[in-house]
Amino acid sequence: MFDAHRAALRAVFKLPRPTKRETAAFAALYVLQASCCVLFLEWFYKATGWPGMIWAIISSVLALQPGMSQSFVTAVLRIMANTVGASVAFVIGSWLGTGQWQLLLAIAIVVASCEVLHIDLALRTACVAVVIVLTESNGLLRTSSLERFGAVICGCLTALVIQAITDLIREEMFRRWSPAPEDIATQAAEMGKQPSRASPK
Protein backbone atom coordinates (compact mmCIF):
# COMPACT_ATOMS: atom_id res chain seq x y z
CA MET A 1 0.00 0.00 0.00
CA PHE A 2 2.80 2.39 0.86
CA ASP A 3 5.27 1.17 -1.79
CA ALA A 4 4.91 4.35 -3.84
CA HIS A 5 5.49 6.50 -0.76
CA ARG A 6 8.57 4.52 0.23
CA ALA A 7 9.94 4.78 -3.30
CA ALA A 8 9.39 8.54 -3.28
CA LEU A 9 11.10 8.82 0.10
CA ARG A 10 14.09 6.85 -1.16
CA ALA A 11 14.29 9.09 -4.21
CA VAL A 12 14.30 12.22 -2.05
CA PHE A 13 17.03 10.95 0.26
CA LYS A 14 18.76 8.94 -2.51
CA LEU A 15 18.60 5.72 -0.54
CA PRO A 16 20.39 3.39 -0.46
CA ARG A 17 23.46 5.53 -1.06
CA PRO A 18 26.85 4.72 0.39
CA THR A 19 28.99 7.63 1.50
CA LYS A 20 31.81 7.87 -1.00
CA ARG A 21 34.81 10.11 -1.35
CA GLU A 22 33.03 12.14 -4.03
CA THR A 23 29.97 12.82 -1.89
CA ALA A 24 32.13 13.73 1.09
CA ALA A 25 34.15 16.10 -1.11
CA PHE A 26 30.99 17.83 -2.36
CA ALA A 27 29.73 18.18 1.22
CA ALA A 28 33.04 19.69 2.35
CA LEU A 29 33.01 22.07 -0.62
CA TYR A 30 29.48 23.21 0.21
CA VAL A 31 30.49 23.85 3.82
CA LEU A 32 33.42 25.94 2.60
CA GLN A 33 31.28 27.93 0.16
CA ALA A 34 28.50 28.54 2.68
CA SER A 35 30.99 29.61 5.34
CA CYS A 36 32.61 32.09 2.96
CA CYS A 37 29.21 33.54 2.07
CA VAL A 38 28.17 33.90 5.70
CA LEU A 39 31.44 35.49 6.79
CA PHE A 40 31.52 37.93 3.89
CA LEU A 41 27.88 38.97 4.23
CA GLU A 42 28.20 39.46 7.99
CA TRP A 43 31.24 41.67 7.46
CA PHE A 44 29.60 43.57 4.60
CA TYR A 45 26.32 44.31 6.37
CA LYS A 46 28.03 45.29 9.61
CA ALA A 47 30.40 47.57 7.73
CA THR A 48 27.65 49.27 5.71
CA GLY A 49 24.93 49.19 8.35
CA TRP A 50 22.37 47.95 5.83
CA PRO A 51 19.32 46.03 7.12
CA GLY A 52 18.33 42.56 5.99
CA MET A 53 21.51 40.63 6.71
CA ILE A 54 19.65 37.45 7.67
CA TRP A 55 17.76 37.39 4.35
CA ALA A 56 20.97 37.88 2.41
CA ILE A 57 22.61 34.97 4.22
CA ILE A 58 19.59 32.73 3.64
CA SER A 59 19.52 33.61 -0.06
CA SER A 60 23.22 32.93 -0.50
CA VAL A 61 23.03 29.52 1.17
CA LEU A 62 19.98 28.54 -0.88
CA ALA A 63 21.56 29.74 -4.13
CA LEU A 64 24.64 27.54 -3.74
CA GLN A 65 24.44 24.46 -5.97
CA PRO A 66 26.92 21.76 -7.09
CA GLY A 67 27.60 23.52 -10.40
CA MET A 68 27.91 27.12 -11.58
CA SER A 69 25.06 26.80 -14.09
CA GLN A 70 22.75 25.41 -11.41
CA SER A 71 23.69 28.21 -9.02
CA PHE A 72 23.01 30.80 -11.72
CA VAL A 73 19.56 29.37 -12.48
CA THR A 74 18.70 29.18 -8.78
CA ALA A 75 19.86 32.75 -8.19
CA VAL A 76 17.86 34.10 -11.14
CA LEU A 77 14.74 32.26 -9.99
CA ARG A 78 15.09 33.59 -6.44
CA ILE A 79 15.57 37.15 -7.68
CA MET A 80 12.54 36.90 -9.98
CA ALA A 81 10.43 35.30 -7.26
CA ASN A 82 11.28 37.93 -4.67
CA THR A 83 10.74 40.70 -7.21
CA VAL A 84 7.23 39.43 -7.93
CA GLY A 85 6.42 38.67 -4.30
CA ALA A 86 7.76 41.89 -2.82
CA SER A 87 6.17 44.03 -5.55
CA VAL A 88 2.73 42.47 -5.17
CA ALA A 89 2.94 42.69 -1.38
CA PHE A 90 3.96 46.35 -1.56
CA VAL A 91 1.11 47.28 -3.91
CA ILE A 92 -1.55 45.34 -2.00
CA GLY A 93 -0.31 46.59 1.36
CA SER A 94 -0.16 50.20 0.22
CA TRP A 95 -3.61 50.24 -1.39
CA LEU A 96 -5.62 47.79 0.71
CA GLY A 97 -3.75 47.34 3.97
CA THR A 98 -2.01 44.39 5.60
CA GLY A 99 -4.87 42.33 6.98
CA GLN A 100 -5.63 38.66 6.57
CA TRP A 101 -7.73 38.86 3.42
CA GLN A 102 -5.17 41.19 1.84
CA LEU A 103 -2.51 38.54 2.46
CA LEU A 104 -4.66 35.85 0.81
CA LEU A 105 -5.37 38.14 -2.13
CA ALA A 106 -1.67 38.90 -2.57
CA ILE A 107 -0.80 35.19 -2.54
CA ALA A 108 -3.46 34.51 -5.19
CA ILE A 109 -2.08 37.30 -7.39
CA VAL A 110 1.47 35.98 -6.95
CA VAL A 111 0.40 32.46 -7.94
CA ALA A 112 -1.28 33.82 -11.07
CA SER A 113 1.74 36.00 -11.88
CA CYS A 114 4.17 33.07 -11.58
CA GLU A 115 1.91 31.03 -13.86
CA VAL A 116 1.87 33.78 -16.49
CA LEU A 117 5.64 34.35 -16.24
CA HIS A 118 6.36 30.59 -16.37
CA ILE A 119 8.38 30.64 -13.15
CA ASP A 120 6.55 27.82 -11.41
CA LEU A 121 9.77 26.68 -9.74
CA ALA A 122 9.91 30.00 -7.88
CA LEU A 123 6.28 29.94 -6.76
CA ARG A 124 6.91 29.01 -3.14
CA THR A 125 9.70 31.56 -2.77
CA ALA A 126 7.45 34.30 -4.15
CA CYS A 127 4.66 33.37 -1.73
CA VAL A 128 7.11 33.40 1.17
CA ALA A 129 8.24 36.89 0.13
CA VAL A 130 4.61 38.06 0.24
CA VAL A 131 4.11 36.67 3.73
CA ILE A 132 7.35 38.21 5.01
CA VAL A 133 6.72 41.66 3.57
CA LEU A 134 3.09 41.89 4.72
CA THR A 135 3.58 40.42 8.19
CA GLU A 136 6.99 41.80 9.15
CA SER A 137 6.72 45.31 7.75
CA ASN A 138 5.53 46.99 11.00
CA GLY A 139 3.82 49.64 8.91
CA LEU A 140 6.89 50.29 6.76
CA LEU A 141 5.96 48.42 3.58
CA ARG A 142 8.38 50.20 1.31
CA THR A 143 11.28 49.63 3.66
CA SER A 144 10.37 45.98 4.16
CA SER A 145 9.97 45.22 0.45
CA LEU A 146 13.15 47.04 -0.56
CA GLU A 147 15.06 45.41 2.29
CA ARG A 148 13.93 41.95 1.22
CA PHE A 149 14.62 42.60 -2.48
CA GLY A 150 18.07 44.10 -1.89
CA ALA A 151 19.09 41.36 0.52
CA VAL A 152 18.12 38.63 -1.94
CA ILE A 153 20.11 40.23 -4.74
CA CYS A 154 23.13 40.75 -2.49
CA GLY A 155 22.99 37.18 -1.19
CA CYS A 156 22.55 35.60 -4.62
CA LEU A 157 25.37 37.64 -6.15
CA THR A 158 27.65 36.70 -3.27
CA ALA A 159 26.84 33.02 -3.79
CA LEU A 160 27.57 33.28 -7.52
CA VAL A 161 30.93 34.96 -6.93
CA ILE A 162 31.95 32.40 -4.30
CA GLN A 163 30.76 29.59 -6.58
CA ALA A 164 32.77 30.94 -9.52
CA ILE A 165 35.94 31.33 -7.45
CA THR A 166 35.73 27.83 -5.97
CA ASP A 167 34.98 26.33 -9.39
CA LEU A 168 38.05 28.01 -10.87
CA ILE A 169 40.22 26.77 -8.01
CA ARG A 170 38.83 23.25 -8.31
CA GLU A 171 39.40 23.16 -12.08
CA GLU A 172 42.95 24.45 -11.68
CA MET A 173 43.73 21.85 -9.02
CA PHE A 174 42.24 19.10 -11.17
CA ARG A 175 44.25 20.28 -14.18
CA ARG A 176 47.51 20.29 -12.22
CA TRP A 177 47.04 17.03 -10.38
CA SER A 178 45.46 14.91 -13.09
CA PRO A 179 47.85 13.17 -15.53
CA ALA A 180 48.20 14.60 -19.00
CA PRO A 181 46.57 12.69 -21.92
CA GLU A 182 49.98 11.84 -23.40
CA ASP A 183 51.07 10.34 -20.08
CA ILE A 184 47.96 8.18 -19.99
CA ALA A 185 48.60 7.04 -23.56
CA THR A 186 52.23 6.20 -22.72
CA GLN A 187 51.20 4.18 -19.67
CA ALA A 188 48.61 2.31 -21.70
CA ALA A 189 51.17 1.52 -24.40
CA GLU A 190 53.67 0.26 -21.84
CA MET A 191 51.05 -1.94 -20.22
CA GLY A 192 50.16 -3.35 -23.62
CA LYS A 193 53.79 -4.30 -24.27
CA GLN A 194 54.10 -6.27 -21.04
CA PRO A 195 53.83 -10.04 -21.60
CA SER A 196 50.75 -11.58 -20.10
CA ARG A 197 51.33 -14.04 -17.30
CA ALA A 198 49.73 -17.41 -17.73
CA SER A 199 47.69 -18.51 -14.78
CA PRO A 200 49.07 -21.57 -12.98
CA LYS A 201 47.29 -24.83 -13.68
Coordinates of N, CA and C in Angstrom, one line a residue:
M1 N 0.8 -1.2 0.0 CA 0.0 0.0 0.0 C 0.9 1.3 0.0
F2 N 1.9 1.2 0.7 CA 2.8 2.4 0.9 C 4.1 2.2 0.0
D3 N 4.1 1.4 -1.0 CA 5.3 1.2 -1.8 C 5.6 2.4 -2.5
A4 N 4.6 3.1 -3.1 CA 4.9 4.3 -3.8 C 5.5 5.4 -2.9
H5 N 5.0 5.5 -1.7 CA 5.5 6.5 -0.8 C 6.9 6.2 -0.4
R6 N 7.2 4.9 -0.1 CA 8.6 4.5 0.2 C 9.5 4.8 -0.9
A7 N 9.1 4.5 -2.1 CA 9.9 4.8 -3.3 C 10.2 6.3 -3.4
A8 N 9.2 7.1 -3.2 CA 9.4 8.5 -3.3 C 10.3 9.0 -2.2
L9 N 10.2 8.4 -1.0 CA 11.1 8.8 0.1 C 12.5 8.4 -0.2
R10 N 12.7 7.3 -0.8 CA 14.1 6.8 -1.2 C 14.7 7.8 -2.2
A11 N 13.8 8.2 -3.2 CA 14.3 9.1 -4.2 C 14.7 10.4 -3.6
V12 N 14.0 10.9 -2.6 CA 14.3 12.2 -2.0 C 15.6 12.1 -1.3
F13 N 15.8 11.1 -0.5 CA 17.0 10.9 0.3 C 18.1 10.1 -0.4
K14 N 17.8 9.7 -1.7 CA 18.8 8.9 -2.5 C 19.2 7.7 -1.8
L15 N 18.3 6.9 -1.3 CA 18.6 5.7 -0.5 C 18.4 4.5 -1.4
P16 N 19.2 3.4 -1.3 CA 20.4 3.4 -0.5 C 21.5 4.1 -1.2
R17 N 22.3 4.8 -0.4 CA 23.5 5.5 -1.1 C 24.6 5.5 -0.1
P18 N 25.7 4.8 -0.5 CA 26.9 4.7 0.4 C 27.6 6.0 0.3
T19 N 28.2 6.4 1.4 CA 29.0 7.6 1.5 C 30.3 7.4 0.8
K20 N 30.6 8.1 -0.3 CA 31.8 7.9 -1.0 C 32.7 9.1 -0.9
R21 N 33.9 9.0 -1.4 CA 34.8 10.1 -1.3 C 34.3 11.3 -2.1
E22 N 33.6 11.1 -3.2 CA 33.0 12.1 -4.0 C 31.9 12.9 -3.3
T23 N 31.0 12.2 -2.6 CA 30.0 12.8 -1.9 C 30.5 13.6 -0.7
A24 N 31.5 13.0 0.0 CA 32.1 13.7 1.1 C 32.8 15.0 0.6
A25 N 33.5 14.9 -0.6 CA 34.1 16.1 -1.1 C 33.2 17.2 -1.5
F26 N 32.0 16.8 -2.0 CA 31.0 17.8 -2.4 C 30.4 18.5 -1.1
A27 N 30.2 17.6 0.0 CA 29.7 18.2 1.2 C 30.7 19.2 1.8
A28 N 32.0 18.8 1.8 CA 33.0 19.7 2.3 C 33.1 21.0 1.5
L29 N 33.0 20.9 0.2 CA 33.0 22.1 -0.6 C 31.8 23.0 -0.3
Y30 N 30.7 22.4 -0.1 CA 29.5 23.2 0.2 C 29.7 23.9 1.5
V31 N 30.2 23.2 2.5 CA 30.5 23.9 3.8 C 31.4 25.0 3.6
L32 N 32.5 24.9 2.8 CA 33.4 25.9 2.6 C 32.8 27.1 1.9
Q33 N 32.0 26.9 0.9 CA 31.3 27.9 0.2 C 30.3 28.7 1.1
A34 N 29.5 27.9 1.8 CA 28.5 28.5 2.7 C 29.2 29.4 3.8
S35 N 30.3 28.9 4.3 CA 31.0 29.6 5.3 C 31.6 30.9 4.8
C36 N 32.1 30.9 3.6 CA 32.6 32.1 3.0 C 31.5 33.1 2.7
C37 N 30.3 32.6 2.3 CA 29.2 33.5 2.1 C 28.8 34.2 3.4
V38 N 28.6 33.4 4.4 CA 28.2 33.9 5.7 C 29.2 34.9 6.3
L39 N 30.4 34.6 6.2 CA 31.4 35.5 6.8 C 31.5 36.8 6.0
F40 N 31.5 36.7 4.7 CA 31.5 37.9 3.9 C 30.3 38.8 4.1
L41 N 29.1 38.2 4.1 CA 27.9 39.0 4.2 C 27.8 39.6 5.6
E42 N 28.2 38.9 6.6 CA 28.2 39.5 8.0 C 29.1 40.7 8.0
W43 N 30.3 40.5 7.5 CA 31.2 41.7 7.5 C 30.7 42.8 6.6
F44 N 30.1 42.5 5.5 CA 29.6 43.6 4.6 C 28.4 44.3 5.2
Y45 N 27.5 43.6 5.8 CA 26.3 44.3 6.4 C 26.7 45.1 7.6
K46 N 27.6 44.6 8.4 CA 28.0 45.3 9.6 C 28.8 46.5 9.2
A47 N 29.6 46.4 8.2 CA 30.4 47.6 7.7 C 29.5 48.7 7.1
T48 N 28.5 48.3 6.4 CA 27.7 49.3 5.7 C 26.5 49.7 6.6
G49 N 26.1 48.9 7.5 CA 24.9 49.2 8.3 C 23.6 49.0 7.7
W50 N 23.6 48.2 6.5 CA 22.4 48.0 5.8 C 21.5 47.0 6.6
P51 N 20.2 47.0 6.5 CA 19.3 46.0 7.1 C 19.1 44.8 6.2
G52 N 18.6 43.7 6.8 CA 18.3 42.6 6.0 C 19.4 41.5 5.9
M53 N 20.4 41.5 6.8 CA 21.5 40.6 6.7 C 21.1 39.2 6.7
I54 N 20.1 38.8 7.5 CA 19.7 37.5 7.7 C 19.1 36.9 6.4
W55 N 18.3 37.8 5.6 CA 17.8 37.4 4.3 C 18.8 37.2 3.3
A56 N 19.9 38.0 3.3 CA 21.0 37.9 2.4 C 21.7 36.6 2.6
I57 N 21.9 36.2 3.9 CA 22.6 35.0 4.2 C 21.8 33.8 3.8
I58 N 20.5 33.8 4.1 CA 19.6 32.7 3.6 C 19.6 32.6 2.1
S59 N 19.5 33.7 1.4 CA 19.5 33.6 -0.1 C 20.8 33.1 -0.6
S60 N 21.9 33.4 0.0 CA 23.2 32.9 -0.5 C 23.4 31.4 -0.3
V61 N 22.9 31.0 0.9 CA 23.0 29.5 1.2 C 22.1 28.7 0.3
L62 N 20.9 29.2 0.0 CA 20.0 28.5 -0.9 C 20.4 28.6 -2.3
A63 N 21.1 29.6 -2.7 CA 21.6 29.7 -4.1 C 22.7 28.8 -4.5
L64 N 23.5 28.4 -3.5 CA 24.6 27.5 -3.7 C 24.2 26.2 -4.2
Q65 N 24.8 25.7 -5.4 CA 24.4 24.5 -6.0 C 25.7 23.8 -6.4
P66 N 25.7 22.5 -6.7 CA 26.9 21.8 -7.1 C 27.7 22.4 -8.3
G67 N 26.9 23.0 -9.2 CA 27.6 23.5 -10.4 C 27.3 25.0 -10.6
M68 N 28.1 25.7 -11.4 CA 27.9 27.1 -11.6 C 26.6 27.4 -12.3
S69 N 26.3 26.6 -13.3 CA 25.1 26.8 -14.1 C 23.8 26.6 -13.2
Q70 N 23.9 25.6 -12.3 CA 22.7 25.4 -11.4 C 22.6 26.6 -10.4
S71 N 23.7 27.1 -9.9 CA 23.7 28.2 -9.0 C 23.1 29.4 -9.7
F72 N 23.5 29.6 -11.0 CA 23.0 30.8 -11.7 C 21.5 30.7 -11.9
V73 N 21.0 29.5 -12.3 CA 19.6 29.4 -12.5 C 18.8 29.6 -11.2
T74 N 19.3 29.0 -10.1 CA 18.7 29.2 -8.8 C 18.7 30.6 -8.3
A75 N 19.8 31.3 -8.6 CA 19.9 32.8 -8.2 C 18.9 33.6 -9.0
V76 N 18.8 33.3 -10.3 CA 17.9 34.1 -11.1 C 16.4 33.8 -10.7
L77 N 16.1 32.6 -10.4 CA 14.7 32.3 -10.0 C 14.4 32.9 -8.7
R78 N 15.3 33.0 -7.7 CA 15.1 33.6 -6.4 C 14.9 35.1 -6.6
I79 N 15.7 35.7 -7.5 CA 15.6 37.1 -7.7 C 14.2 37.5 -8.3
M80 N 13.8 36.7 -9.3 CA 12.5 36.9 -10.0 C 11.4 36.7 -9.0
A81 N 11.5 35.6 -8.2 CA 10.4 35.3 -7.3 C 10.3 36.4 -6.2
N82 N 11.4 36.9 -5.7 CA 11.3 37.9 -4.7 C 10.9 39.3 -5.3
T83 N 11.2 39.5 -6.5 CA 10.7 40.7 -7.2 C 9.2 40.7 -7.3
V84 N 8.7 39.5 -7.8 CA 7.2 39.4 -7.9 C 6.6 39.5 -6.6
G85 N 7.1 38.7 -5.6 CA 6.4 38.7 -4.3 C 6.5 40.0 -3.6
A86 N 7.6 40.6 -3.5 CA 7.8 41.9 -2.8 C 7.0 43.0 -3.5
S87 N 6.9 43.0 -4.8 CA 6.2 44.0 -5.6 C 4.7 43.9 -5.3
V88 N 4.2 42.7 -5.4 CA 2.7 42.5 -5.2 C 2.4 42.8 -3.7
A89 N 3.2 42.4 -2.8 CA 2.9 42.7 -1.4 C 3.0 44.2 -1.1
F90 N 3.9 44.9 -1.7 CA 4.0 46.4 -1.6 C 2.7 47.1 -2.1
V91 N 2.3 46.6 -3.3 CA 1.1 47.3 -3.9 C -0.2 47.0 -3.1
I92 N -0.4 45.7 -2.8 CA -1.5 45.3 -2.0 C -1.5 46.0 -0.6
G93 N -0.4 46.0 0.0 CA -0.3 46.6 1.4 C -0.5 48.1 1.3
S94 N 0.0 48.7 0.3 CA -0.2 50.2 0.2 C -1.6 50.6 -0.1
W95 N -2.3 49.9 -1.0 CA -3.6 50.2 -1.4 C -4.7 49.7 -0.5
L96 N -4.5 48.5 0.0 CA -5.6 47.8 0.7 C -5.3 47.5 2.2
G97 N -4.1 47.6 2.6 CA -3.7 47.3 4.0 C -3.0 46.0 4.1
T98 N -2.8 45.6 5.3 CA -2.0 44.4 5.6 C -2.8 43.4 6.5
G99 N -4.1 43.3 6.2 CA -4.9 42.3 7.0 C -4.8 40.9 6.4
Q100 N -5.7 40.1 7.0 CA -5.6 38.7 6.6 C -6.1 38.4 5.1
W101 N -7.2 39.1 4.8 CA -7.7 38.9 3.4 C -6.8 39.5 2.4
Q102 N -6.1 40.6 2.8 CA -5.2 41.2 1.8 C -4.0 40.2 1.6
L103 N -3.6 39.5 2.6 CA -2.5 38.5 2.5 C -2.9 37.4 1.5
L104 N -4.2 36.9 1.7 CA -4.7 35.9 0.8 C -4.8 36.3 -0.6
L105 N -5.3 37.6 -0.8 CA -5.4 38.1 -2.1 C -4.0 38.3 -2.8
A106 N -3.0 38.7 -2.0 CA -1.7 38.9 -2.6 C -1.1 37.6 -3.0
I107 N -1.3 36.5 -2.2 CA -0.8 35.2 -2.5 C -1.5 34.7 -3.8
A108 N -2.8 34.9 -4.0 CA -3.5 34.5 -5.2 C -2.9 35.2 -6.4
I109 N -2.6 36.5 -6.3 CA -2.1 37.3 -7.4 C -0.7 36.8 -7.7
V110 N 0.1 36.5 -6.7 CA 1.5 36.0 -6.9 C 1.4 34.6 -7.7
V111 N 0.5 33.8 -7.3 CA 0.4 32.5 -7.9 C 0.0 32.7 -9.4
A112 N -0.9 33.5 -9.7 CA -1.3 33.8 -11.1 C -0.1 34.5 -11.8
S113 N 0.6 35.3 -11.2 CA 1.7 36.0 -11.9 C 2.8 35.0 -12.2
C114 N 3.1 34.1 -11.3 CA 4.2 33.1 -11.6 C 3.7 32.1 -12.7
E115 N 2.4 31.9 -12.8 CA 1.9 31.0 -13.9 C 2.1 31.7 -15.2
V116 N 1.8 33.0 -15.2 CA 1.9 33.8 -16.5 C 3.3 33.9 -16.9
L117 N 4.2 34.1 -15.9 CA 5.6 34.3 -16.2 C 6.4 33.0 -16.4
H118 N 5.7 31.9 -16.2 CA 6.4 30.6 -16.4 C 7.5 30.4 -15.4
I119 N 7.4 30.9 -14.2 CA 8.4 30.6 -13.2 C 7.8 29.8 -12.0
D120 N 7.2 28.7 -12.4 CA 6.6 27.8 -11.4 C 7.5 27.3 -10.3
L121 N 8.8 27.2 -10.7 CA 9.8 26.7 -9.7 C 10.0 27.7 -8.6
A122 N 9.7 28.9 -8.9 CA 9.9 30.0 -7.9 C 8.6 30.4 -7.2
L123 N 7.6 29.6 -7.3 CA 6.3 29.9 -6.8 C 6.3 30.0 -5.2
R124 N 6.9 29.0 -4.6 CA 6.9 29.0 -3.1 C 7.7 30.2 -2.6
T125 N 8.9 30.4 -3.2 CA 9.7 31.6 -2.8 C 9.0 32.9 -2.9
A126 N 8.2 33.1 -4.0 CA 7.4 34.3 -4.2 C 6.4 34.4 -3.1
C127 N 5.7 33.3 -2.8 CA 4.7 33.4 -1.7 C 5.3 33.7 -0.4
V128 N 6.4 33.1 -0.1 CA 7.1 33.4 1.2 C 7.5 34.9 1.3
A129 N 7.9 35.5 0.1 CA 8.2 36.9 0.1 C 7.0 37.7 0.5
V130 N 5.9 37.3 -0.1 CA 4.6 38.1 0.2 C 4.3 38.0 1.7
V131 N 4.4 36.8 2.3 CA 4.1 36.7 3.7 C 5.1 37.5 4.6
I132 N 6.4 37.5 4.2 CA 7.4 38.2 5.0 C 7.1 39.7 4.9
V133 N 6.9 40.2 3.7 CA 6.7 41.7 3.6 C 5.5 42.2 4.3
L134 N 4.4 41.4 4.2 CA 3.1 41.9 4.7 C 3.0 41.7 6.2
T135 N 3.7 40.7 6.8 CA 3.6 40.4 8.2 C 4.7 41.0 9.0
E136 N 5.8 41.3 8.4 CA 7.0 41.8 9.1 C 7.3 43.2 8.8
S137 N 6.4 43.9 8.2 CA 6.7 45.3 7.8 C 6.6 46.3 8.9
N138 N 5.7 46.1 9.9 CA 5.5 47.0 11.0 C 5.1 48.4 10.5
G139 N 4.3 48.4 9.5 CA 3.8 49.6 8.9 C 4.8 50.3 7.9
L140 N 5.9 49.7 7.7 CA 6.9 50.3 6.8 C 7.0 49.4 5.6
L141 N 6.0 49.4 4.7 CA 6.0 48.4 3.6 C 7.1 48.7 2.6
R142 N 7.3 49.9 2.3 CA 8.4 50.2 1.3 C 9.7 49.8 1.8
T143 N 10.0 50.0 3.1 CA 11.3 49.6 3.7 C 11.4 48.1 3.7
S144 N 10.3 47.4 4.1 CA 10.4 46.0 4.2 C 10.6 45.3 2.8
S145 N 9.9 45.8 1.8 CA 10.0 45.2 0.5 C 11.3 45.5 -0.2
L146 N 11.8 46.7 0.0 CA 13.2 47.0 -0.6 C 14.3 46.3 0.2
E147 N 14.1 46.1 1.5 CA 15.1 45.4 2.3 C 15.1 44.0 1.8
R148 N 14.0 43.3 1.7 CA 13.9 42.0 1.2 C 14.5 41.8 -0.2
F149 N 14.1 42.7 -1.1 CA 14.6 42.6 -2.5 C 16.1 42.8 -2.5
G150 N 16.6 43.8 -1.9 CA 18.1 44.1 -1.9 C 18.9 43.0 -1.2
A151 N 18.4 42.4 -0.2 CA 19.1 41.4 0.5 C 19.2 40.1 -0.3
V152 N 18.1 39.8 -1.1 CA 18.1 38.6 -1.9 C 19.1 38.8 -3.1
I153 N 19.1 40.0 -3.7 CA 20.1 40.2 -4.7 C 21.5 40.1 -4.2
C154 N 21.8 40.8 -3.1 CA 23.1 40.7 -2.5 C 23.6 39.3 -2.1
G155 N 22.7 38.6 -1.5 CA 23.0 37.2 -1.2 C 23.2 36.3 -2.4
C156 N 22.4 36.4 -3.4 CA 22.5 35.6 -4.6 C 23.8 36.0 -5.4
L157 N 24.1 37.2 -5.5 CA 25.4 37.6 -6.2 C 26.6 37.1 -5.4
T158 N 26.5 37.2 -4.1 CA 27.7 36.7 -3.3 C 27.8 35.2 -3.5
A159 N 26.7 34.5 -3.5 CA 26.8 33.0 -3.8 C 27.4 32.7 -5.2
L160 N 27.0 33.5 -6.2 CA 27.6 33.3 -7.5 C 29.1 33.6 -7.6
V161 N 29.5 34.6 -6.9 CA 30.9 35.0 -6.9 C 31.7 33.9 -6.2
I162 N 31.3 33.5 -5.0 CA 32.0 32.4 -4.3 C 32.0 31.1 -5.1
Q163 N 30.8 30.8 -5.8 CA 30.8 29.6 -6.6 C 31.8 29.6 -7.7
A164 N 31.8 30.8 -8.4 CA 32.8 30.9 -9.5 C 34.2 30.8 -9.1
I165 N 34.6 31.4 -7.9 CA 35.9 31.3 -7.4 C 36.3 29.9 -7.1
T166 N 35.4 29.2 -6.4 CA 35.7 27.8 -6.0 C 35.8 26.9 -7.2
D167 N 34.9 27.2 -8.2 CA 35.0 26.3 -9.4 C 36.3 26.5 -10.1
L168 N 36.8 27.8 -10.2 CA 38.1 28.0 -10.9 C 39.2 27.3 -10.1
I169 N 39.2 27.4 -8.8 CA 40.2 26.8 -8.0 C 40.2 25.3 -8.2
R170 N 39.0 24.7 -8.2 CA 38.8 23.3 -8.3 C 39.3 22.8 -9.7
E171 N 39.0 23.5 -10.7 CA 39.4 23.2 -12.1 C 40.9 23.3 -12.2
E172 N 41.5 24.3 -11.6 CA 42.9 24.5 -11.7 C 43.6 23.3 -10.9
M173 N 43.1 23.0 -9.8 CA 43.7 21.9 -9.0 C 43.6 20.5 -9.8
F174 N 42.4 20.3 -10.4 CA 42.2 19.1 -11.2 C 43.2 19.1 -12.4
R175 N 43.4 20.2 -13.0 CA 44.3 20.3 -14.2 C 45.7 20.0 -13.8
R176 N 46.1 20.5 -12.6 CA 47.5 20.3 -12.2 C 47.8 18.9 -11.7
W177 N 46.8 18.3 -11.0 CA 47.0 17.0 -10.4 C 46.7 15.8 -11.3
S178 N 45.8 16.0 -12.2 CA 45.5 14.9 -13.1 C 46.5 14.7 -14.1
P179 N 46.8 13.4 -14.5 CA 47.9 13.2 -15.5 C 47.4 13.7 -16.9
A180 N 48.4 14.1 -17.7 CA 48.2 14.6 -19.0 C 47.8 13.5 -19.9
P181 N 47.0 13.7 -21.0 CA 46.6 12.7 -21.9 C 47.7 11.9 -22.5
E182 N 48.9 12.6 -22.8 CA 50.0 11.8 -23.4 C 50.6 10.9 -22.4
D183 N 50.6 11.3 -21.1 CA 51.1 10.3 -20.1 C 50.2 9.1 -20.0
I184 N 48.9 9.3 -20.1 CA 48.0 8.2 -20.0 C 48.2 7.3 -21.2
A185 N 48.4 7.9 -22.4 CA 48.6 7.0 -23.6 C 49.9 6.3 -23.4
T186 N 50.9 6.9 -22.9 CA 52.2 6.2 -22.7 C 52.1 5.0 -21.8
Q187 N 51.4 5.3 -20.6 CA 51.2 4.2 -19.7 C 50.4 3.0 -20.3
A188 N 49.4 3.4 -21.1 CA 48.6 2.3 -21.7 C 49.4 1.5 -22.7
A189 N 50.3 2.2 -23.4 CA 51.2 1.5 -24.4 C 52.2 0.6 -23.7
E190 N 52.7 1.1 -22.6 CA 53.7 0.3 -21.8 C 53.0 -1.0 -21.2
M191 N 51.8 -0.8 -20.8 CA 51.0 -1.9 -20.2 C 50.7 -2.9 -21.3
G192 N 50.5 -2.4 -22.5 CA 50.2 -3.3 -23.6 C 51.4 -4.1 -24.1
K193 N 52.6 -3.6 -23.9 CA 53.8 -4.3 -24.3 C 54.2 -5.4 -23.3
Q194 N 53.7 -5.3 -22.0 CA 54.1 -6.3 -21.0 C 53.5 -7.6 -21.4
P195 N 54.3 -8.7 -21.3 CA 53.8 -10.0 -21.6 C 52.8 -10.5 -20.6
S196 N 51.8 -11.1 -21.0 CA 50.7 -11.6 -20.1 C 51.2 -12.8 -19.4
R197 N 50.9 -12.9 -18.1 CA 51.3 -14.0 -17.3 C 50.2 -15.1 -17.3
A198 N 50.7 -16.3 -17.7 CA 49.7 -17.4 -17.7 C 49.4 -17.8 -16.3
S199 N 48.1 -18.1 -16.1 CA 47.7 -18.5 -14.8 C 48.1 -19.9 -14.5
P200 N 48.6 -20.2 -13.3 CA 49.1 -21.6 -13.0 C 47.9 -22.6 -13.0
K201 N 48.3 -23.8 -13.6 CA 47.3 -24.8 -13.7 C 47.2 -25.5 -12.3

